[in-house]
Amino acid sequence: MNINFNKNEDYNKLLVSELTKRFAKIKLGGGKKRIENQHAKGKMTARERIDYLLDSKSTHIEIGGFAGSDMYQEHGGCPSGGVIVKIGFVKGRQCVIVANDATVKAGAWFPITGKKNLRAQEIAIENNLPIIYLVDSAGVYLPMQDQIFPDKEHFGRIFRNNAIMSSMGITQIACIMGSCVAGGAYLPVMSDESIIINKTGSIFLAGSYLVKAAVGESIDNETLGGATTHCEISGVTDYKAENDKDGLDTIKSIMSKIGDYDKAGFNKIAAAAPKKNQNDIYGLLPKSRSEQYDMYEILKCLVDNSEYDEYKAGYGKTIITAYARIEGWAVGIVANQRKLVKTTKSKSKSSEMQFGGVIYNDSADKATRFIANCNQKKIPLVFLQDVTGFMVGSKSEHSGIIKDGAKMVNAVSNSVVPKFTIIIGNSYGAGNYAMCGKAYDPRFIAAWPSAKLAVMSGDSAAKVLLQIEKASLEKKGEQITIEKETELFHKIKDKYDEQTSPYYAAARLWTDAIIDPLETRTWINLGIEAANHAPIKKDFNLGVIQV
């Protein structure tokens, strides 16, 4: 056991404690008073609705819990993006659940709300999962309409996706549990079946005030678009429920009758816990992101029976490639080794040391071949990121590091098996891309509290930016003292470090969640189970690469 184990353990447990504390605050949505107002109207909160809907004792995960965190403060904030998204089981069927949080600006849509809804639909489409919408929203947040309304990835894309999913045969069920106005009215109507709650649910293109202003008609909202109107007169909705629980029970009943699905056929046997204590992760992972550690020891805490079959163990040692099982599922693991490693470079057995966390020519080549093998064998891929980037310098450039890196990026891009990414530590520069960052369509991407995402580390970036700032000030005739230089450095570094935080990334949905390391196996398990709903329909093809 390393000498810093106990210090590391204390530090990483504090990070998890901070994660729990932050998320507890976020789960309050718009605050206790607004939750009480929701209850006074006879309505459950978004989280209560989802909890009631999910099968008891079944596992589930939350997508984008930190979305909108510390954003839109001038508008009062938008915790969880004003919408809750969970993946879990309803009557034994895995599905995506999307619930507007009416305690946050009456469920109005901020830019991040739209992005999060689109992410939920993307997950449903990729994995062929049923999706349930629990609608309770005032529509687009008008002060920011220019950032949510007209573009390709804005509000209107939701309804386009409704239509695409319908054509794919993906089940969509909507329950109107509050306001459903203007363009948002199309979502439940474009779903397969819709339920509306009597007296509290309403759906219309324009509310009573706008109707009065537009056409001079005086009418109340209930008569205009309430449950009785749409279930007995317009035929817009399919079921009328008396209260929230009645509406959610109707969804459960519908879900219980859905037929089985065609499976992708990923290999699974009975799950087994790791033999190595999973809690050891806290002590193995160092406090400093620059400190070396052994990724093999982390692997033993994550995989079934702490067993794996390593591919090309003696070659390209700064990336570990191995077959293993997680919760019974066969997986191919691509992980950055963070230890300084010795590698043989010639027939004469001369050797050199390679820095942990850096991708070299040989490790990129090995990873490319391994990814191809996993695609050939139909084995899902798990990327464990702690990467500072590709090796630089004349030796690497002359050896064709760009070519080898491009091969790896090509393999990741064209992979047809589902990919899952866990950001353990560093996720810098092109290393983020090669190790299946968000731009490369991992089915799920989650970060541990120890993660850092950026073009480069705070220290490196601050040094570069400091030189630029110094040159600019000196051109203006200013003299830069050591004290001034130190002040500038820390000012730049502090700002940059804030942007590398996993919370900054999660707020913008660059990751799906920040998770306790002990939740990693659950995320991979539910992710592959979701992916098993969607048979692979295309062959793996690397395209044109330079050998």
XYZ file of C-alpha atoms in Angstrom:
547
model
C 0.000 0.000 0.000
C 1.403 3.417 -0.926
C 2.501 5.745 1.873
C -0.073 8.391 0.954
C -3.016 5.975 0.958
C -4.692 7.399 4.080
C -4.172 11.021 2.992
C -5.565 10.229 -0.462
C -8.504 8.412 1.094
C -9.401 11.372 3.307
C -9.095 13.821 0.416
C -11.208 11.808 -2.043
C -13.877 11.076 0.545
C -14.090 14.825 1.180
C -14.625 15.330 -2.571
C -17.477 12.825 -2.496
C -18.913 14.500 0.603
C -18.822 17.851 -1.211
C -20.554 16.218 -4.197
C -23.323 14.872 -1.942
C -23.743 18.253 -0.234
C -23.982 20.161 -3.524
C -26.445 17.721 -5.023
C -28.672 17.791 -1.930
C -29.089 21.535 -2.468
C -29.794 21.086 -6.188
C -32.502 18.495 -5.458
C -34.531 21.229 -3.742
C -35.090 22.795 -7.161
C -36.652 26.225 -6.732
C -36.543 25.896 -2.941
C -38.623 24.580 -0.035
C -41.269 27.302 -0.307
C -42.013 26.494 -3.927
C -42.117 22.796 -3.112
C -44.722 23.590 -0.430
C -46.715 25.618 -2.984
C -46.628 22.644 -5.339
C -47.971 20.366 -2.611
C -50.665 22.913 -1.685
C -51.998 22.622 -5.241
C -52.313 18.860 -4.795
C -49.319 18.252 -7.031
C -46.204 16.161 -6.500
C -42.780 17.582 -7.339
C -40.910 16.364 -10.410
C -38.619 14.161 -8.313
C -41.535 12.739 -6.332
C -43.326 11.881 -9.560
C -40.319 10.028 -10.928
C -39.728 8.180 -7.649
C -43.367 7.052 -7.605
C -43.125 5.880 -11.212
C -39.897 3.874 -10.862
C -40.015 0.271 -9.699
C -39.178 0.082 -6.010
C -35.675 -1.173 -5.151
C -34.618 -1.034 -8.818
C -31.417 0.785 -9.721
C -31.513 4.032 -11.668
C -29.197 6.857 -12.675
C -29.743 10.578 -13.160
C -28.571 12.433 -16.248
C -27.537 16.085 -15.992
C -28.249 16.591 -12.312
C -25.781 19.499 -12.239
C -27.006 21.037 -15.512
C -27.342 24.809 -15.179
C -25.375 24.876 -11.935
C -24.112 28.418 -11.186
C -25.476 29.590 -14.528
C -28.160 32.243 -15.233
C -27.650 33.817 -11.813
C -28.960 37.139 -13.132
C -32.245 35.314 -13.849
C -32.448 33.586 -10.475
C -30.647 30.382 -11.475
C -31.831 27.155 -13.044
C -31.035 24.127 -10.844
C -30.836 20.867 -12.814
C -31.758 22.873 -15.891
C -35.357 22.995 -14.656
C -35.943 19.395 -15.758
C -35.163 16.030 -14.152
C -33.967 13.136 -16.336
C -33.556 9.609 -14.996
C -32.969 6.212 -16.559
C -34.576 3.369 -14.651
C -37.232 0.688 -14.724
C -41.026 1.000 -14.867
C -42.841 -2.324 -14.599
C -39.576 -4.075 -15.405
C -38.948 -2.080 -18.587
C -35.898 0.150 -18.767
C -36.829 3.635 -19.950
C -35.933 7.325 -19.951
C -38.081 9.625 -17.781
C -38.147 13.395 -18.349
C -39.982 15.570 -15.811
C -40.307 19.361 -15.865
C -39.574 20.930 -12.474
C -42.344 23.491 -11.973
C -40.596 24.842 -8.843
C -37.951 26.374 -11.158
C -39.490 29.338 -13.047
C -42.749 27.376 -13.454
C -40.836 24.795 -15.491
C -39.848 27.356 -18.136
C -37.233 26.393 -20.689
C -33.771 27.965 -20.421
C -31.118 27.223 -23.071
C -29.662 24.450 -20.894
C -33.190 22.988 -20.476
C -33.413 22.485 -24.204
C -29.950 20.952 -24.358
C -30.818 18.548 -21.541
C -34.121 17.488 -23.125
C -32.301 16.807 -26.382
C -29.729 14.709 -24.495
C -32.545 12.640 -22.979
C -34.049 12.054 -26.422
C -30.608 11.222 -27.836
C -30.213 8.496 -25.204
C -33.673 7.108 -26.044
C -32.903 7.114 -29.790
C -29.407 5.584 -29.485
C -30.587 2.813 -27.197
C -34.127 2.297 -28.525
C -35.526 2.980 -25.044
C -39.128 4.000 -24.263
C -39.348 7.611 -23.069
C -41.865 9.083 -20.630
C -42.526 12.825 -20.427
C -44.047 14.302 -17.267
C -45.055 17.727 -18.569
C -45.447 20.740 -16.295
C -43.964 23.769 -18.035
C -44.729 27.394 -18.788
C -42.830 27.058 -22.089
C -39.841 29.049 -23.356
C -38.256 31.457 -20.847
C -39.005 34.606 -22.818
C -36.104 36.823 -21.619
C -33.743 34.287 -23.253
C -35.906 33.259 -26.210
C -33.171 34.085 -28.742
C -30.972 31.384 -27.188
C -33.614 28.645 -27.082
C -36.033 29.169 -29.954
C -34.707 29.320 -33.528
C -31.525 27.274 -33.990
C -31.044 23.637 -35.047
C -30.317 22.350 -31.542
C -32.973 24.517 -29.871
C -36.568 23.976 -28.700
C -38.016 22.912 -32.062
C -35.611 19.980 -32.320
C -37.579 18.301 -29.516
C -40.636 17.866 -31.723
C -38.567 16.760 -34.684
C -37.152 14.049 -32.412
C -40.691 13.098 -31.339
C -41.459 12.388 -34.974
C -38.192 10.512 -35.585
C -38.733 8.296 -32.526
C -42.293 7.573 -33.592
C -41.051 6.402 -37.002
C -38.469 4.188 -35.239
C -41.162 2.541 -33.121
C -39.805 3.930 -29.847
C -42.611 4.160 -27.287
C -43.357 7.716 -26.087
C -45.863 8.396 -23.314
C -46.717 11.880 -22.020
C -48.582 12.901 -18.894
C -49.751 16.530 -18.747
C -49.477 17.362 -15.060
C -49.559 21.164 -15.231
C -49.149 23.805 -17.894
C -48.382 22.761 -21.452
C -48.470 25.833 -23.648
C -47.584 27.198 -27.082
C -45.012 25.133 -29.008
C -44.648 22.830 -26.016
C -48.197 21.611 -26.617
C -46.929 19.547 -29.539
C -44.767 17.269 -27.377
C -47.583 15.289 -25.692
C -49.685 15.257 -28.860
C -46.744 13.849 -30.857
C -46.282 11.115 -28.250
C -47.961 7.728 -28.756
C -50.346 8.208 -25.847
C -51.110 11.132 -23.573
C -52.693 11.451 -20.146
C -53.954 14.690 -18.605
C -54.607 15.405 -14.935
C -58.055 16.813 -14.226
C -58.118 20.437 -12.968
C -54.308 20.813 -12.780
C -53.275 19.835 -16.314
C -53.906 22.091 -19.307
C -52.789 22.203 -22.909
C -53.284 24.954 -25.492
C -51.382 26.938 -28.104
C -52.326 30.210 -26.377
C -53.633 30.831 -22.863
C -56.753 32.797 -21.987
C -54.953 36.160 -21.746
C -53.404 35.811 -25.181
C -56.662 34.557 -26.670
C -58.408 37.651 -25.318
C -55.717 39.910 -26.772
C -55.542 38.110 -30.128
C -59.187 37.378 -30.987
C -61.193 39.137 -28.270
C -62.604 35.911 -26.831
C -63.120 35.682 -23.058
C -62.580 32.142 -21.772
C -60.948 30.515 -18.748
C -57.991 28.170 -19.117
C -59.856 25.080 -17.901
C -62.584 25.462 -20.499
C -60.014 26.399 -23.124
C -57.694 23.442 -22.647
C -58.384 21.410 -19.510
C -58.791 17.654 -19.118
C -62.520 17.511 -19.865
C -62.112 19.635 -23.000
C -59.351 17.529 -24.469
C -60.631 14.105 -23.412
C -64.300 14.659 -24.349
C -64.433 17.431 -26.969
C -61.178 17.855 -28.934
C -59.858 14.308 -28.563
C -56.336 15.718 -28.168
C -55.547 13.575 -25.087
C -56.250 9.881 -24.522
C -56.775 9.442 -20.768
C -58.119 11.643 -17.970
C -56.648 11.092 -14.508
C -57.962 12.525 -11.258
C -54.599 13.350 -9.669
C -50.875 12.881 -10.097
C -50.783 9.334 -8.717
C -53.705 8.273 -10.887
C -51.913 9.604 -13.962
C -48.663 7.868 -13.025
C -50.547 4.612 -12.367
C -51.965 4.855 -15.891
C -48.399 5.105 -17.250
C -47.405 2.035 -15.228
C -50.322 0.107 -16.640
C -49.398 1.037 -20.222
C -45.734 0.135 -19.643
C -46.665 -3.258 -18.184
C -48.165 -4.322 -21.512
C -45.316 -3.388 -23.856
C -43.828 -6.369 -25.697
C -40.224 -7.536 -25.488
C -37.466 -5.969 -27.564
C -34.875 -7.293 -30.017
C -31.543 -7.491 -28.233
C -28.107 -6.483 -29.462
C -26.774 -9.629 -27.819
C -23.894 -8.330 -25.710
C -22.337 -11.102 -23.659
C -23.392 -11.355 -20.013
C -22.969 -13.918 -17.269
C -23.746 -13.794 -13.540
C -22.235 -10.677 -11.979
C -19.470 -10.889 -9.385
C -18.148 -8.196 -7.082
C -14.480 -7.195 -7.351
C -12.252 -9.192 -5.016
C -10.336 -6.027 -4.234
C -12.160 -3.663 -1.873
C -13.850 -1.013 -4.044
C -13.348 1.564 -1.285
C -9.590 1.314 -1.930
C -10.164 3.625 -4.905
C -10.237 6.556 -2.481
C -6.774 5.746 -1.179
C -5.238 4.803 -4.526
C -6.227 7.976 -6.369
C -3.757 10.754 -5.474
C -4.765 14.236 -4.386
C -2.607 15.934 -7.014
C -3.534 15.469 -10.662
C 0.165 15.503 -11.557
C 1.071 12.654 -9.191
C 1.686 9.181 -10.619
C -0.346 6.106 -9.616
C -1.045 2.591 -10.889
C -4.241 2.312 -12.976
C -4.108 -1.503 -12.697
C -4.992 -1.152 -9.012
C -8.002 1.010 -9.907
C -9.093 -1.587 -12.475
C -9.044 -4.308 -9.826
C -11.552 -2.249 -7.810
C -13.935 -1.952 -10.786
C -14.055 -5.277 -12.644
C -15.741 -8.527 -11.662
C -13.526 -10.776 -9.520
C -10.756 -8.171 -10.055
C -9.835 -10.209 -13.146
C -8.938 -9.079 -16.645
C -7.193 -10.429 -19.750
C -4.695 -7.853 -20.904
C -4.120 -7.303 -24.624
C -0.502 -6.527 -25.692
C 0.610 -6.156 -22.069
C 4.247 -5.509 -22.938
C 3.637 -2.964 -25.704
C 2.391 0.618 -25.607
C 2.361 0.597 -21.828
C 0.922 4.093 -21.224
C -2.460 2.759 -22.340
C -3.913 -0.382 -20.779
C -6.149 -2.469 -23.044
C -7.931 -5.408 -21.457
C -10.996 -7.621 -21.666
C -12.961 -7.911 -18.432
C -16.473 -8.060 -17.021
C -18.453 -5.418 -15.168
C -21.622 -6.623 -13.430
C -21.432 -9.691 -15.664
C -21.184 -7.778 -18.965
C -18.154 -8.467 -21.167
C -16.305 -5.181 -21.797
C -13.175 -3.949 -23.516
C -11.342 -1.459 -21.304
C -9.094 1.300 -22.645
C -7.419 3.062 -19.706
C -4.586 5.540 -19.294
C -1.771 4.139 -17.174
C -0.585 6.900 -14.829
C 2.701 5.314 -13.723
C 6.077 6.074 -15.246
C 6.733 2.971 -17.374
C 9.830 1.405 -18.921
C 9.500 0.378 -22.568
C 11.855 -1.610 -24.826
C 12.734 0.396 -27.927
C 15.018 -1.849 -30.027
C 16.247 -5.390 -30.682
C 19.240 -4.625 -28.523
C 16.742 -4.303 -25.683
C 17.591 -0.705 -24.949
C 14.817 0.944 -23.032
C 13.457 4.343 -22.131
C 10.954 5.706 -19.652
C 7.553 6.948 -20.741
C 5.421 9.390 -18.745
C 2.156 8.062 -17.342
C -1.007 9.639 -18.709
C 0.654 10.525 -22.029
C -0.307 8.790 -25.281
C 2.763 7.682 -27.269
C 2.949 6.227 -30.798
C 2.947 2.631 -29.618
C 0.084 3.092 -27.134
C -2.068 4.811 -29.785
C -1.325 1.974 -32.212
C -2.217 -0.647 -29.600
C -5.461 1.089 -28.642
C -6.509 1.334 -32.306
C -6.034 -2.416 -32.814
C -7.838 -3.236 -29.573
C -10.847 -1.028 -30.435
C -11.049 -2.801 -33.813
C -10.974 -6.175 -32.065
C -13.804 -5.199 -29.714
C -15.902 -4.110 -32.680
C -15.155 -7.413 -34.413
C -16.274 -9.355 -31.324
C -19.244 -7.089 -30.480
C -17.853 -6.138 -27.071
C -18.823 -2.729 -25.559
C -15.935 -0.356 -24.838
C -15.204 1.388 -21.537
C -12.739 4.302 -21.556
C -11.135 5.290 -18.245
C -9.641 8.734 -18.804
C -6.702 10.231 -16.987
C -4.838 11.694 -19.924
C -2.660 14.755 -20.368
C -2.487 14.418 -24.163
C -0.225 13.005 -26.877
C 3.567 13.040 -26.558
C 5.180 16.122 -28.120
C 8.707 16.927 -29.255
C 10.877 16.185 -32.290
C 11.275 12.482 -31.557
C 7.509 11.929 -31.446
C 6.844 14.150 -34.448
C 9.468 12.350 -36.528
C 7.949 9.032 -35.471
C 4.560 10.153 -36.790
C 2.639 10.788 -33.568
C 0.005 12.746 -35.499
C -0.530 9.782 -37.820
C -0.815 7.275 -34.959
C -3.068 9.607 -32.984
C -5.276 10.055 -36.037
C -5.627 6.269 -36.343
C -6.830 6.040 -32.761
C -9.291 8.925 -33.216
C -10.507 7.226 -36.405
C -11.139 3.955 -34.565
C -13.013 5.692 -31.745
C -15.085 7.710 -34.216
C -16.102 4.730 -36.357
C -16.704 2.289 -33.522
C -20.155 0.705 -33.808
C -20.246 -0.972 -30.394
C -21.513 1.184 -27.515
C -18.870 3.279 -25.751
C -18.855 4.495 -22.150
C -16.450 7.067 -20.753
C -15.467 7.666 -17.144
C -13.238 10.690 -16.510
C -11.159 9.751 -13.484
C -8.594 12.540 -13.511
C -7.101 14.642 -16.289
C -8.904 15.012 -19.600
C -6.707 17.381 -21.571
C -6.407 18.370 -25.213
C -6.506 15.774 -27.955
C -6.246 13.115 -25.257
C -9.886 13.891 -24.409
C -10.811 13.170 -28.030
C -8.792 9.977 -28.466
C -10.133 8.584 -25.182
C -13.736 9.100 -26.309
C -14.685 12.538 -25.024
C -18.212 13.917 -25.416
C -17.642 14.791 -29.104
C -17.208 11.078 -29.895
C -20.682 9.948 -28.835
C -20.167 7.813 -25.740
C -23.559 6.402 -24.711
C -22.854 7.776 -21.214
C -20.009 9.988 -20.024
C -19.523 10.546 -16.302
C -16.804 12.209 -14.222
C -15.450 11.451 -10.783
C -15.130 14.484 -8.451
C -11.370 14.334 -9.124
C -11.806 15.042 -12.865
C -10.338 18.016 -14.745
C -11.426 18.917 -18.296
C -9.541 21.472 -20.398
C -7.229 22.046 -23.333
C -4.323 21.833 -20.872
C -3.689 21.956 -17.128
C -4.182 25.185 -15.188
C -0.438 25.566 -14.569
C 0.502 25.075 -18.218
C -2.255 27.324 -19.530
C -1.489 30.051 -17.010
C 2.197 30.071 -18.006
C 1.298 30.429 -21.696
C -1.319 33.099 -21.078
C 1.019 34.925 -18.680
C 3.656 35.301 -21.395
C 1.048 36.762 -23.747
C -0.217 39.151 -21.061
C 3.319 40.215 -20.127
C 4.211 40.934 -23.737
C 1.063 43.007 -24.143
C 1.750 45.077 -21.000
C 5.420 45.583 -21.843
C 4.438 46.892 -25.291
C 2.424 49.541 -23.484
C 5.544 50.527 -21.552
C 4.627 48.867 -18.242
C 7.414 47.351 -16.169
C 6.553 43.879 -14.845
C 8.006 43.170 -11.408
C 8.288 39.686 -9.921
C 5.413 40.565 -7.594
C 3.246 41.756 -10.497
C 4.092 38.639 -12.510
C 3.133 36.376 -9.594
C -0.139 38.264 -9.125
C -0.962 37.955 -12.829
C -0.100 34.255 -12.844
C -2.427 33.408 -9.947
C -5.234 35.553 -11.361
C -5.055 33.728 -14.699
C -4.633 30.306 -13.088
C -7.566 30.736 -10.687
C -9.902 31.640 -13.551
C -8.650 28.759 -15.682
C -8.861 26.258 -12.812
C -12.505 27.205 -12.258
C -13.238 26.248 -15.848
C -11.499 22.858 -15.505
C -13.744 21.840 -12.585
C -16.019 18.820 -13.131
C -18.893 20.991 -11.862
C -18.260 23.554 -14.600
C -18.368 20.733 -17.175
C -21.458 19.083 -15.707
C -23.342 22.400 -15.582
C -22.927 22.665 -19.354
C -23.711 18.977 -19.999
C -20.201 18.230 -21.253
C -20.646 15.207 -18.988
C -23.839 13.398 -18.016
C -23.038 13.386 -14.308
C -20.482 13.672 -11.549
C -20.500 10.368 -9.703
C -19.021 8.776 -6.617
C -16.337 6.354 -7.930
C -18.300 3.561 -6.231
C -21.207 4.230 -8.627
C -19.081 3.478 -11.703
C -20.115 -0.171 -11.987
C -23.800 0.796 -11.782
C -23.427 3.339 -14.594
C -21.665 0.844 -16.868
C -24.177 -1.886 -16.022
C -27.267 0.232 -16.749
C -25.549 1.724 -19.789
C -24.878 -1.629 -21.447
C -28.340 -2.865 -20.499
C -29.765 0.198 -22.256
C -27.509 -0.324 -25.281
C -28.638 -3.951 -25.501
C -32.044 -2.613 -26.644
C -30.493 -1.411 -29.912
C -29.053 -4.095 -32.232
C -25.984 -2.983 -34.193
C -27.051 -2.267 -37.767
C -23.763 -1.349 -39.462
C -20.342 -2.932 -39.860
C -17.192 -1.473 -38.371
C -15.124 0.304 -41.013
C -12.021 2.313 -40.187
C -12.174 4.226 -43.454
C -8.930 5.584 -44.911
C -5.988 5.652 -42.507
C -2.231 6.027 -42.914
C -0.618 2.818 -41.765
